[in-house]
mmCIF file of C-alpha atoms and ligand atoms in Angstrom:
data_model
loop_
_atom_site.group_PDB
_atom_site.id
_atom_site.type_symbol
_atom_site.label_atom_id
_atom_site.label_comp_id
_atom_site.label_asym_id
_atom_site.label_seq_id
_atom_site.Cartn_x
_atom_site.Cartn_y
_atom_site.Cartn_z
ATOM 1 C CA MET A 1 0.000 0.000 0.000
ATOM 2 C CA PRO A 2 1.497 3.368 -0.920
ATOM 3 C CA GLU A 3 2.248 5.523 2.098
ATOM 4 C CA LEU A 4 2.009 9.262 2.254
ATOM 5 C CA GLY A 5 5.001 11.132 3.515
ATOM 6 C CA PRO A 6 8.718 11.470 2.950
ATOM 7 C CA SER A 7 11.006 9.112 1.086
ATOM 8 C CA HIS A 8 14.312 9.981 2.802
ATOM 9 C CA HIS A 9 14.379 8.948 6.449
ATOM 10 C CA PRO A 10 16.817 9.349 9.358
ATOM 11 C CA GLU A 11 19.442 6.633 9.762
ATOM 12 C CA PRO A 12 18.053 3.468 11.429
ATOM 13 C CA ASP A 13 20.445 3.775 14.371
ATOM 14 C CA GLU A 14 19.167 7.312 15.015
ATOM 15 C CA LEU A 15 15.572 6.139 15.237
ATOM 16 C CA LEU A 16 16.735 3.341 17.532
ATOM 17 C CA ALA A 17 18.542 5.862 19.747
ATOM 18 C CA TYR A 18 15.422 8.045 19.752
ATOM 19 C CA ALA A 19 13.344 5.066 20.913
ATOM 20 C CA ALA A 20 15.951 4.345 23.596
ATOM 21 C CA GLY A 21 15.939 7.984 24.717
ATOM 22 C CA THR A 22 19.650 8.580 24.128
ATOM 23 C CA THR A 23 19.592 11.138 21.317
ATOM 24 C CA GLU A 24 20.970 14.633 21.948
ATOM 25 C CA PRO A 25 18.232 17.271 22.443
ATOM 26 C CA TRP A 26 18.744 18.807 18.978
ATOM 27 C CA LEU A 27 18.360 15.411 17.325
ATOM 28 C CA SER A 28 15.359 14.421 19.474
ATOM 29 C CA THR A 29 13.680 17.644 18.403
ATOM 30 C CA LEU A 30 14.403 17.246 14.698
ATOM 31 C CA MET A 31 13.399 13.580 14.882
ATOM 32 C CA ALA A 32 10.085 14.632 16.462
ATOM 33 C CA CYS A 33 9.593 16.992 13.490
ATOM 34 C CA HIS A 34 10.313 14.223 11.006
ATOM 35 C CA LEU A 35 7.992 11.852 12.898
ATOM 36 C CA THR A 36 5.222 14.464 12.663
ATOM 37 C CA LEU A 37 5.568 14.303 8.892
ATOM 38 C CA CYS A 38 6.381 10.601 8.485
ATOM 39 C CA PRO A 39 3.843 7.802 9.166
ATOM 40 C CA HIS A 40 6.459 5.241 8.095
ATOM 41 C CA CYS A 41 8.931 6.172 10.826
ATOM 42 C CA ARG A 42 6.132 6.401 13.401
ATOM 43 C CA GLN A 43 5.362 2.750 12.661
ATOM 44 C CA GLU A 44 9.044 1.899 12.960
ATOM 45 C CA LEU A 45 9.140 3.691 16.286
ATOM 46 C CA VAL A 46 6.213 1.600 17.552
ATOM 47 C CA MET A 47 8.220 -1.500 16.653
ATOM 48 C CA LEU A 48 11.379 -0.234 18.372
ATOM 49 C CA GLU A 49 9.502 0.672 21.567
ATOM 50 C CA GLU A 50 7.747 -2.670 21.526
ATOM 51 C CA LEU A 51 11.179 -4.257 21.194
ATOM 52 C CA ALA A 52 12.215 -2.632 24.480
ATOM 53 C CA GLY A 53 9.089 -4.063 26.134
ATOM 54 C CA VAL A 54 9.859 -7.558 24.889
ATOM 55 C CA MET A 55 13.466 -7.223 26.097
ATOM 56 C CA ILE A 56 12.296 -6.177 29.551
ATOM 57 C CA GLU A 57 9.939 -9.157 29.752
ATOM 58 C CA ASP A 58 12.196 -11.828 28.306
ATOM 59 C CA PHE A 59 15.709 -10.675 29.134
ATOM 60 C CA GLY A 60 15.056 -8.210 31.933
ATOM 61 C CA GLN A 61 16.210 -10.358 34.845
ATOM 62 C CA GLU A 62 19.741 -9.097 34.345
ATOM 63 C CA LEU A 63 18.471 -5.549 34.649
ATOM 64 C CA GLU A 64 17.081 -6.099 38.094
ATOM 65 C CA ALA A 65 18.377 -4.087 41.012
ATOM 66 C CA ASP A 66 17.625 -4.663 44.655
ATOM 67 C CA THR A 67 14.497 -2.791 45.732
ATOM 68 C CA ALA A 68 13.884 -4.693 48.951
ATOM 69 C CA GLY A 69 14.395 -1.574 51.075
ATOM 70 C CA THR A 70 12.739 0.855 48.714
ATOM 71 C CA PRO A 71 9.538 2.466 50.044
ATOM 72 C CA LEU A 72 6.661 2.015 47.625
ATOM 73 C CA LEU A 73 5.808 5.691 47.423
ATOM 74 C CA PRO A 74 8.047 8.697 46.885
ATOM 75 C CA LYS A 75 8.373 11.295 49.621
ATOM 76 C CA PRO A 76 6.193 14.128 48.368
ATOM 77 C CA VAL A 77 8.678 16.789 49.519
ATOM 78 C CA LEU A 78 11.566 15.240 47.628
ATOM 79 C CA SER A 79 9.618 14.628 44.474
ATOM 80 C CA PRO A 80 7.915 17.752 43.192
ATOM 81 C CA THR A 81 8.384 16.502 39.622
ATOM 82 C CA ALA A 82 6.591 13.187 39.941
ATOM 83 C CA GLU A 83 4.155 14.391 37.339
ATOM 84 C CA ARG A 84 5.721 15.109 33.981
ATOM 85 C CA VAL A 85 5.893 18.831 33.430
ATOM 86 C CA ILE A 86 4.276 19.768 30.143
ATOM 87 C CA PRO A 87 5.410 23.279 29.202
ATOM 88 C CA PRO A 88 2.711 25.632 27.910
ATOM 89 C CA ARG A 89 2.320 25.381 24.159
ATOM 90 C CA PRO A 90 4.131 28.300 22.525
ATOM 91 C CA VAL A 91 2.048 30.501 20.291
ATOM 92 C CA VAL A 92 3.542 31.188 16.881
ATOM 93 C CA PRO A 93 1.901 32.996 13.974
ATOM 94 C CA GLY A 94 -0.231 31.042 11.525
ATOM 95 C CA GLU A 95 2.150 31.190 8.606
ATOM 96 C CA ILE A 96 4.976 29.550 10.553
ATOM 97 C CA ALA A 97 2.641 27.225 12.461
ATOM 98 C CA SER A 98 1.343 25.722 9.230
ATOM 99 C CA GLN A 99 4.871 25.141 7.878
ATOM 100 C CA VAL A 100 6.946 24.253 10.904
ATOM 101 C CA PRO A 101 6.112 21.149 12.968
ATOM 102 C CA ARG A 102 5.137 21.899 16.555
ATOM 103 C CA PRO A 103 8.212 20.348 18.236
ATOM 104 C CA LEU A 104 10.238 23.343 16.962
ATOM 105 C CA HIS A 105 7.786 26.018 18.101
ATOM 106 C CA GLY A 106 9.405 26.400 21.502
ATOM 107 C CA PHE A 107 12.747 27.392 19.958
ATOM 108 C CA PHE A 108 11.917 30.692 18.285
ATOM 109 C CA ALA A 109 13.656 33.614 19.979
ATOM 110 C CA GLU A 110 11.095 36.164 18.799
ATOM 111 C CA PRO A 111 7.314 36.145 19.250
ATOM 112 C CA VAL A 112 6.926 36.895 15.551
ATOM 113 C CA PRO A 113 9.768 35.032 13.834
ATOM 114 C CA ARG A 114 11.106 36.644 10.651
ATOM 115 C CA PHE A 115 13.570 35.409 8.092
ATOM 116 C CA ARG A 116 16.603 37.719 8.033
ATOM 117 C CA PHE A 117 18.948 38.421 5.163
ATOM 118 C CA LEU A 118 22.096 36.354 5.195
ATOM 119 C CA ALA A 119 23.419 36.501 1.641
ATOM 120 C CA PRO A 120 21.850 37.148 -1.743
ATOM 121 C CA GLY A 121 19.239 34.434 -2.108
ATOM 122 C CA VAL A 122 19.563 33.124 1.464
ATOM 123 C CA SER A 123 17.797 34.151 4.661
ATOM 124 C CA HIS A 124 17.534 32.453 8.029
ATOM 125 C CA ILE A 125 16.034 32.232 11.508
ATOM 126 C CA PRO A 126 18.505 30.953 14.130
ATOM 127 C CA LEU A 127 16.726 28.842 16.737
ATOM 128 C CA THR A 128 17.435 28.671 20.443
ATOM 129 C CA LEU A 129 18.331 25.019 20.005
ATOM 130 C CA ASP A 130 21.952 24.002 20.292
ATOM 131 C CA GLY A 131 23.210 21.539 17.704
ATOM 132 C CA GLY A 132 26.704 20.613 18.829
ATOM 133 C CA GLY A 133 27.777 24.154 19.730
ATOM 134 C CA ARG A 134 26.100 25.842 16.743
ATOM 135 C CA PRO A 135 22.488 26.972 16.642
ATOM 136 C CA VAL A 136 20.066 24.876 14.645
ATOM 137 C CA ARG A 137 18.366 27.160 12.132
ATOM 138 C CA LEU A 138 15.665 27.546 9.569
ATOM 139 C CA VAL A 139 17.199 28.529 6.253
ATOM 140 C CA ARG A 140 15.286 29.787 3.234
ATOM 141 C CA PHE A 141 16.826 29.631 -0.242
ATOM 142 C CA ARG A 142 15.465 31.418 -3.287
ATOM 143 C CA PRO A 143 14.332 29.246 -6.206
ATOM 144 C CA GLY A 144 17.239 28.016 -8.308
ATOM 145 C CA PHE A 145 19.877 28.837 -5.669
ATOM 146 C CA VAL A 146 23.060 26.781 -5.819
ATOM 147 C CA VAL A 147 24.846 25.894 -2.569
ATOM 148 C CA PRO A 148 28.446 25.681 -3.822
ATOM 149 C CA GLU A 149 30.395 22.485 -3.463
ATOM 150 C CA HIS A 150 31.455 21.920 0.110
ATOM 151 C CA ALA A 151 32.559 19.223 2.531
ATOM 152 C CA HIS A 152 31.834 19.164 6.264
ATOM 153 C CA ALA A 153 33.895 19.241 9.408
ATOM 154 C CA GLY A 154 30.991 17.446 11.086
ATOM 155 C CA LEU A 155 27.620 15.917 10.363
ATOM 156 C CA GLU A 156 25.171 17.991 8.292
ATOM 157 C CA TRP A 157 21.585 17.045 9.187
ATOM 158 C CA LEU A 158 18.736 18.784 7.429
ATOM 159 C CA LEU A 159 14.987 18.409 7.208
ATOM 160 C CA ILE A 160 13.112 19.948 4.288
ATOM 161 C CA LEU A 161 9.990 21.903 5.264
ATOM 162 C CA SER A 162 8.994 23.306 1.882
ATOM 163 C CA GLY A 163 10.210 23.391 -1.688
ATOM 164 C CA HIS A 164 12.779 21.040 -3.165
ATOM 165 C CA LEU A 165 16.470 20.469 -2.873
ATOM 166 C CA LEU A 166 18.545 18.380 -5.257
ATOM 167 C CA ASP A 167 21.842 16.891 -4.185
ATOM 168 C CA ALA A 168 23.780 17.300 -7.430
ATOM 169 C CA THR A 169 26.418 14.826 -6.261
ATOM 170 C CA THR A 170 24.087 11.895 -5.541
ATOM 171 C CA GLY A 171 21.150 12.919 -7.735
ATOM 172 C CA GLN A 172 18.759 12.550 -4.794
ATOM 173 C CA ARG A 173 15.785 14.883 -4.601
ATOM 174 C CA PHE A 174 14.465 16.045 -1.243
ATOM 175 C CA ALA A 175 10.989 17.434 -0.507
ATOM 176 C CA ARG A 176 8.900 18.212 2.605
ATOM 177 C CA GLY A 177 9.679 15.818 5.442
ATOM 178 C CA ASP A 178 12.790 14.383 3.816
ATOM 179 C CA VAL A 179 15.988 14.109 5.841
ATOM 180 C CA SER A 180 19.435 14.498 4.314
ATOM 181 C CA GLU A 181 22.470 13.504 6.338
ATOM 182 C CA ARG A 182 25.970 14.053 5.047
ATOM 183 C CA ASP A 183 28.994 13.050 6.986
ATOM 184 C CA THR A 184 32.468 14.533 7.102
ATOM 185 C CA GLU A 185 33.928 12.807 4.075
ATOM 186 C CA ASP A 186 31.054 13.683 1.742
ATOM 187 C CA VAL A 187 31.571 16.533 -0.715
ATOM 188 C CA HIS A 188 28.435 17.846 -2.319
ATOM 189 C CA THR A 189 26.701 20.612 -4.230
ATOM 190 C CA GLN A 190 23.035 21.317 -3.503
ATOM 191 C CA LEU A 191 20.604 22.819 -6.005
ATOM 192 C CA ILE A 192 17.341 24.440 -4.981
ATOM 193 C CA GLY A 193 14.250 23.657 -7.092
ATOM 194 C CA LYS A 194 13.464 26.336 -9.669
ATOM 195 C CA ASP A 195 9.721 26.687 -8.961
ATOM 196 C CA GLU A 196 9.591 27.821 -5.347
ATOM 197 C CA PRO A 197 11.776 28.792 -2.390
ATOM 198 C CA CYS A 198 13.075 25.992 -0.224
ATOM 199 C CA VAL A 199 12.925 26.128 3.575
ATOM 200 C CA ALA A 200 14.883 23.592 5.585
ATOM 201 C CA VAL A 201 15.964 23.073 9.199
ATOM 202 C CA PHE A 202 19.752 22.742 9.338
ATOM 203 C CA ALA A 203 22.024 21.352 11.996
ATOM 204 C CA HIS A 204 25.751 21.562 11.239
ATOM 205 C CA LEU A 205 27.802 19.777 13.835
ATOM 206 C CA GLY A 206 30.943 21.206 12.291
ATOM 207 C CA PRO A 207 31.448 24.086 9.876
ATOM 208 C CA PRO A 208 31.155 23.305 6.181
ATOM 209 C CA ILE A 209 34.453 23.394 4.312
ATOM 210 C CA PRO A 210 33.938 25.176 0.982
ATOM 211 C CA ARG A 211 35.823 23.784 -1.994
ATOM 212 C CA THR A 212 35.652 26.699 -4.398
ATOM 213 C CA LEU A 213 36.402 30.418 -4.225
ATOM 214 C CA MET A 214 32.682 31.216 -4.542
ATOM 215 C CA GLY A 215 32.055 28.723 -1.788
ATOM 216 C CA ARG A 216 34.618 30.315 0.496
ATOM 217 C CA ILE A 217 33.091 33.732 -0.021
ATOM 218 C CA LEU A 218 29.596 32.392 0.542
ATOM 219 C CA SER A 219 30.695 30.529 3.623
ATOM 220 C CA LYS A 220 32.076 33.732 5.154
ATOM 221 C CA ILE A 221 28.826 35.553 4.587
ATOM 222 C CA VAL A 222 26.526 32.723 5.419
ATOM 223 C CA GLY A 223 28.501 31.057 8.168
ATOM 224 C CA LEU A 224 26.610 27.865 7.313
ATOM 225 C CA MET B 1 35.870 -8.848 17.844
ATOM 226 C CA ASP B 2 33.228 -6.931 19.710
ATOM 227 C CA ARG B 3 34.306 -6.411 23.268
ATOM 228 C CA GLN B 4 31.632 -7.531 25.705
ATOM 229 C CA VAL B 5 30.902 -4.999 28.385
ATOM 230 C CA GLY B 6 28.773 -5.263 31.459
ATOM 231 C CA VAL B 7 26.292 -8.062 31.502
ATOM 232 C CA SER B 8 25.398 -10.943 29.266
ATOM 233 C CA TRP B 9 21.745 -11.013 28.312
ATOM 234 C CA THR B 10 20.223 -14.411 28.687
ATOM 235 C CA LEU B 11 16.704 -15.644 28.259
ATOM 236 C CA ASN B 12 14.633 -15.850 31.396
ATOM 237 C CA GLU B 13 11.092 -16.826 32.185
ATOM 238 C CA PRO B 14 8.602 -14.277 30.888
ATOM 239 C CA PRO B 15 5.955 -13.107 33.351
ATOM 240 C CA LYS B 16 3.044 -15.479 33.573
ATOM 241 C CA ARG B 17 0.192 -13.387 32.335
ATOM 242 C CA SER B 18 -1.296 -12.990 28.912
ATOM 243 C CA ARG B 19 0.723 -10.273 27.271
ATOM 244 C CA GLY B 20 -0.770 -7.080 25.990
ATOM 245 C CA SER B 21 -3.714 -7.118 28.338
ATOM 246 C CA ARG B 22 -4.053 -4.898 31.401
ATOM 247 C CA PRO B 23 -2.437 -6.775 34.268
ATOM 248 C CA PRO B 24 -4.625 -7.486 37.304
ATOM 249 C CA GLU B 25 -2.069 -5.509 39.390
ATOM 250 C CA LEU B 26 -3.590 -2.397 37.901
ATOM 251 C CA GLU B 27 -7.039 -2.879 39.387
ATOM 252 C CA PRO B 28 -7.716 0.575 40.800
ATOM 253 C CA GLY B 29 -8.021 1.389 44.481
ATOM 254 C CA ASN B 30 -6.231 -1.665 45.814
ATOM 255 C CA PRO B 31 -2.995 -0.986 47.743
ATOM 256 C CA GLU B 32 -2.008 -4.656 47.745
ATOM 257 C CA ALA B 33 -2.308 -4.662 43.982
ATOM 258 C CA TYR B 34 0.054 -1.693 43.872
ATOM 259 C CA ALA B 35 2.541 -3.548 46.056
ATOM 260 C CA ARG B 36 2.441 -6.505 43.664
ATOM 261 C CA LEU B 37 2.939 -4.236 40.669
ATOM 262 C CA PHE B 38 5.881 -2.634 42.463
ATOM 263 C CA ALA B 39 7.439 -5.992 43.292
ATOM 264 C CA GLN B 40 7.152 -7.097 39.703
ATOM 265 C CA TYR B 41 8.495 -4.051 37.886
ATOM 266 C CA ALA B 42 10.426 -1.839 40.312
ATOM 267 C CA PRO B 43 13.628 -3.956 40.285
ATOM 268 C CA ARG B 44 13.836 -3.675 36.492
ATOM 269 C CA VAL B 45 13.000 0.012 36.487
ATOM 270 C CA LYS B 46 15.615 0.708 39.167
ATOM 271 C CA GLY B 47 18.182 -1.377 37.302
ATOM 272 C CA TYR B 48 17.414 0.671 34.208
ATOM 273 C CA MET B 49 17.893 3.952 36.087
ATOM 274 C CA LEU B 50 21.216 2.760 37.518
ATOM 275 C CA ARG B 51 22.398 1.824 34.036
ATOM 276 C CA ARG B 52 21.357 5.208 32.736
ATOM 277 C CA GLY B 53 23.925 6.575 35.159
ATOM 278 C CA PHE B 54 21.899 7.812 38.134
ATOM 279 C CA ALA B 55 23.280 7.431 41.646
ATOM 280 C CA ALA B 56 21.547 4.807 43.800
ATOM 281 C CA GLU B 57 19.483 7.325 45.742
ATOM 282 C CA THR B 58 18.249 9.162 42.642
ATOM 283 C CA ALA B 59 17.576 5.868 40.873
ATOM 284 C CA GLU B 60 15.438 4.846 43.834
ATOM 285 C CA GLU B 61 13.437 8.079 43.791
ATOM 286 C CA LEU B 62 12.939 7.919 40.047
ATOM 287 C CA THR B 63 11.770 4.322 40.357
ATOM 288 C CA GLN B 64 9.171 5.324 42.943
ATOM 289 C CA GLU B 65 7.978 8.118 40.692
ATOM 290 C CA VAL B 66 7.767 5.892 37.633
ATOM 291 C CA MET B 67 5.830 3.202 39.494
ATOM 292 C CA LEU B 68 3.436 5.774 40.910
ATOM 293 C CA ALA B 69 2.970 7.293 37.448
ATOM 294 C CA VAL B 70 2.242 3.822 36.025
ATOM 295 C CA TRP B 71 -0.358 3.313 38.731
ATOM 296 C CA LYS B 72 -1.952 6.727 38.334
ATOM 297 C CA LYS B 73 -2.037 6.594 34.561
ATOM 298 C CA ALA B 74 -3.345 3.024 34.435
ATOM 299 C CA GLU B 75 -6.550 4.390 32.923
ATOM 300 C CA SER B 76 -4.690 5.583 29.858
ATOM 301 C CA PHE B 77 -2.901 2.284 29.221
ATOM 302 C CA ASP B 78 -4.184 0.933 25.921
ATOM 303 C CA PRO B 79 -3.416 -2.776 25.386
ATOM 304 C CA GLU B 80 -4.268 -2.398 21.707
ATOM 305 C CA ARG B 81 -1.363 -0.067 21.165
ATOM 306 C CA ALA B 82 1.439 -1.563 23.196
ATOM 307 C CA SER B 83 2.253 -4.297 25.649
ATOM 308 C CA PHE B 84 2.290 -3.355 29.318
ATOM 309 C CA SER B 85 6.079 -3.697 29.566
ATOM 310 C CA THR B 86 6.495 -1.377 26.594
ATOM 311 C CA TRP B 87 4.288 1.156 28.292
ATOM 312 C CA VAL B 88 6.299 0.958 31.527
ATOM 313 C CA PHE B 89 9.488 1.330 29.483
ATOM 314 C CA THR B 90 8.289 4.504 27.729
ATOM 315 C CA ILE B 91 7.274 6.065 31.061
ATOM 316 C CA ALA B 92 10.658 5.199 32.614
ATOM 317 C CA ARG B 93 12.523 6.416 29.524
ATOM 318 C CA ASN B 94 10.667 9.745 29.437
ATOM 319 C CA ARG B 95 11.177 10.283 33.157
ATOM 320 C CA CYS B 96 14.858 9.598 32.647
ATOM 321 C CA ILE B 97 15.133 12.094 29.772
ATOM 322 C CA ASP B 98 13.282 14.757 31.765
ATOM 323 C CA GLN B 99 15.625 14.237 34.704
ATOM 324 C CA LEU B 100 18.744 14.435 32.533
ATOM 325 C CA ARG B 101 17.626 17.603 30.756
ATOM 326 C CA ARG B 102 15.411 19.128 33.412
ATOM 327 C CA SER B 103 12.818 19.610 30.688
ATOM 328 C CA ALA B 104 10.435 17.517 28.652
ATOM 329 C CA ARG B 105 11.560 16.542 25.168
ATOM 330 C CA PRO B 106 9.253 17.686 22.375
ATOM 331 C CA GLU B 107 7.050 14.853 21.130
ATOM 332 C CA PRO B 108 5.275 14.521 17.791
ATOM 333 C CA ASP B 109 1.724 15.787 18.314
ATOM 334 C CA PRO B 110 -1.255 14.316 16.392
ATOM 335 C CA ASP B 111 -3.057 17.671 16.816
ATOM 336 C CA ASP B 112 -0.242 19.448 14.969
ATOM 337 C CA PRO B 113 -1.602 21.075 11.766
ATOM 338 C CA CYS B 114 1.551 19.668 10.105
ATOM 339 C CA TRP B 115 0.709 16.057 11.080
ATOM 340 C CA VAL B 116 0.749 13.659 8.119
ATOM 341 C CA SER B 117 -1.632 10.750 8.695
ATOM 342 C CA SER B 118 -1.014 7.215 7.638
ATOM 343 C CA VAL B 119 -3.191 5.911 4.821
ATOM 344 C CA SER B 120 -3.266 2.515 6.538
ATOM 345 C CA VAL B 121 -6.543 1.146 7.827
ATOM 346 C CA PRO B 122 -7.686 2.957 10.984
ATOM 347 C CA PRO B 123 -7.622 0.861 14.196
ATOM 348 C CA GLY B 124 -10.598 -1.475 14.366
ATOM 349 C CA PRO B 125 -11.835 -4.299 16.592
ATOM 350 C CA GLU B 126 -9.197 -6.643 15.110
ATOM 351 C CA ASP B 127 -6.352 -4.454 16.291
ATOM 352 C CA ASN B 128 -5.801 -6.077 19.654
ATOM 353 C CA THR B 129 -5.146 -9.453 18.046
ATOM 354 C CA VAL B 130 -2.904 -7.919 15.408
ATOM 355 C CA ALA B 131 -0.891 -6.083 18.070
ATOM 356 C CA LYS B 132 -0.458 -9.298 20.063
ATOM 357 C CA ARG B 133 0.603 -11.223 16.991
ATOM 358 C CA ARG B 134 3.202 -8.578 16.206
ATOM 359 C CA GLN B 135 4.554 -8.770 19.750
ATOM 360 C CA GLU B 136 4.849 -12.538 19.421
ATOM 361 C CA ARG B 137 6.725 -12.226 16.149
ATOM 362 C CA LEU B 138 9.043 -9.679 17.685
ATOM 363 C CA ARG B 139 9.615 -11.960 20.676
ATOM 364 C CA GLU B 140 10.507 -14.897 18.430
ATOM 365 C CA ALA B 141 12.761 -12.766 16.227
ATOM 366 C CA LEU B 142 14.611 -11.415 19.256
ATOM 367 C CA ALA B 143 15.106 -14.875 20.757
ATOM 368 C CA ASP B 144 16.457 -16.035 17.400
ATOM 369 C CA LEU B 145 19.185 -13.354 17.164
ATOM 370 C CA ASP B 146 22.843 -14.145 17.863
ATOM 371 C CA ASP B 147 23.846 -13.268 21.415
ATOM 372 C CA ASP B 148 26.148 -10.565 20.037
ATOM 373 C CA GLN B 149 23.397 -8.901 18.061
ATOM 374 C CA ARG B 150 20.892 -9.022 20.885
ATOM 375 C CA HIS B 151 23.562 -7.684 23.207
ATOM 376 C CA ALA B 152 24.227 -4.770 20.847
ATOM 377 C CA LEU B 153 20.537 -3.830 20.822
ATOM 378 C CA MET B 154 20.045 -4.234 24.555
ATOM 379 C CA GLN B 155 23.057 -2.030 25.172
ATOM 380 C CA VAL B 156 21.431 0.781 23.221
ATOM 381 C CA TYR B 157 18.266 0.603 25.318
ATOM 382 C CA PHE B 158 19.608 -0.198 28.732
ATOM 383 C CA GLU B 159 23.202 1.027 28.942
ATOM 384 C CA GLY B 160 21.828 4.393 27.893
ATOM 385 C CA GLN B 161 24.892 5.442 25.940
ATOM 386 C CA THR B 162 24.932 7.633 22.871
ATOM 387 C CA ASN B 163 26.812 6.182 19.890
ATOM 388 C CA THR B 164 29.744 8.462 20.718
ATOM 389 C CA GLU B 165 29.875 7.330 24.356
ATOM 390 C CA ALA B 166 29.591 3.678 23.374
ATOM 391 C CA ALA B 167 32.448 4.132 20.898
ATOM 392 C CA GLU B 168 34.611 5.735 23.592
ATOM 393 C CA SER B 169 33.926 3.011 26.135
ATOM 394 C CA LEU B 170 34.650 0.289 23.567
ATOM 395 C CA GLY B 171 37.670 2.096 22.113
ATOM 396 C CA VAL B 172 36.360 1.849 18.542
ATOM 397 C CA PRO B 173 35.293 4.481 15.967
ATOM 398 C CA VAL B 174 31.684 5.744 16.074
ATOM 399 C CA GLY B 175 31.112 4.210 12.645
ATOM 400 C CA THR B 176 31.868 0.768 14.070
ATOM 401 C CA VAL B 177 29.236 1.161 16.780
ATOM 402 C CA LYS B 178 26.716 2.433 14.251
ATOM 403 C CA SER B 179 27.267 -0.395 11.801
ATOM 404 C CA ARG B 180 27.135 -2.939 14.619
ATOM 405 C CA THR B 181 23.681 -1.778 15.759
ATOM 406 C CA ARG B 182 22.621 -1.397 12.145
ATOM 407 C CA ARG B 183 23.559 -5.004 11.392
ATOM 408 C CA ALA B 184 21.679 -6.174 14.488
ATOM 409 C CA LEU B 185 18.588 -4.229 13.393
ATOM 410 C CA GLU B 186 18.837 -5.691 9.901
ATOM 411 C CA ALA B 187 19.116 -9.203 11.317
ATOM 412 C CA LEU B 188 16.025 -8.562 13.424
ATOM 413 C CA ARG B 189 14.118 -7.192 10.464
ATOM 414 C CA LYS B 190 15.094 -10.197 8.355
ATOM 415 C CA ARG B 191 13.661 -12.494 11.007
ATOM 416 C CA LEU B 192 10.483 -10.458 11.148
ATOM 417 C CA GLY B 193 10.018 -11.360 7.501
ATOM 418 C CA GLY B 194 7.697 -9.228 5.411
ATOM 419 C CA GLY B 195 8.003 -6.323 7.823
ATOM 420 C CA PHE B 196 6.760 -5.729 11.296
ATOM 421 C CA ASN B 197 4.044 -3.395 10.147
ATOM 422 C CA HIS B 198 2.589 -5.627 7.509
ATOM 423 C CA ALA B 199 1.834 -8.658 9.658
HETATM 424 ZN ZN1 LIG C 301 10.640 8.672 8.038
#
C-alpha cells in the first residue's frame, strides 16, 4: 500500500537511539519533526519501543536491582516533579505554524519570527536550540539557488519543510519531510528547485568546508 | 571482535500473564495490587535507572515516581497499542530524559496542523489481536538473534549510551558502533520477515 510522507528517512540507528531515549536534544527535536511528517517512521518507532518491552519481559532479569528496602511511594517533599511537566504550548503565527512542525515552536527567539537576510538568495532564523555548539536554524533559499560544493567538518543534518532540494552529487531529490544527512567525508553541491523557495531546518555539527572560491566567499557571509 | 561490556543477556522466564492485556495488578483502588505491581516491575526500572547513570538514591526516587505514574495513569494504558512492559518502558525512559535535561523533550503531536496521517486502515476491533501477533513475532525474532546482536541492541536501550559514548567506552570508531547496531537491526528485520508493520 502506498504511504504518504517522505522518502528519505533518518538513519536506522538514530531512530533506535530516539526510541531508547539517548539522542541529543537537537536530534530528538528534529526527529520529532520528522515523525510528525512521516507515518512510516512512526510505525518503525512503535516496533522499536515494543522491542524494548519484549526485552524487559524476556531478558530483563539481568536488569534487576535490589528494591527490597525501597519504600513504595516517593516522599512528596523530595519529588515535586513526579508528574511530567508539560510546558505551555508556545504561540507562533499562523504562517509559521502551518509550515513548521510543533516540536520546533518552543525554539523561536522572537514572538513573531522573521527570516533575516544572510546573503543574496539566502535568509535564516537561528533557533534557540543548540546543535553541537552551533544553533540549529531555519534557512530559506530562493528558487534556483546553488549551494556551492562543500565538505563538512561534522555531520550535516537537514529536514526539508517546503520546496525542493537536489543533491547534485548523488542525484537525490528532497521534498517536505525528507531528511538528508551528510557526513564529514562527503563533498556535495546542492541545487534548490526552480519553482519555489526551499525552507529547511539545518544542523551543522561542524562548519562546512567550501571547496571553491565562490564557496569560500559564501561561507564567510553565510557562516553555514 | 566486539568487546563484551557489562552483563550478558540471557533468556529468562517471561511473566506469567497474557501479554498485551491490562495486568490485574492495575485494578484501581487496591494498595495490595500496587505492592504486587511494584514488586514485579520496580527492580527492572531501578536497574534501568542505575544503568542510565543515576546514583543509587536518585535511581530509587525515580523508580518510585515511575511506578506511581504507572499506577496513576493506568486508565490511559491501551493494550491495543502496546504491551504493558512497553508502556512501563516509555514512562521510565521519558522520566529519565526529563531528569537528565530538566525539561520535557518535544514529542510529535497528532493535533499538529503539520501532522501527516497514515493511509493505513484505521484501528478497528481486530487491532488487539494484530498487536499481540506482532509482539509474538518480535519476541521470536529477538530470541532467534545471535547473542552478540541481541547484546548490541540491549546495550542501546539499557546502557543508555549515545553512539559516541559507546564508541569511547569500547575504544572503537563511532562508525563501528553504528554499523554494529545497524547489522543487528537488519538481522532482526530479516527475522520479522515481510516487515513488522505488515503482519
Ligand atoms: Zn521517516
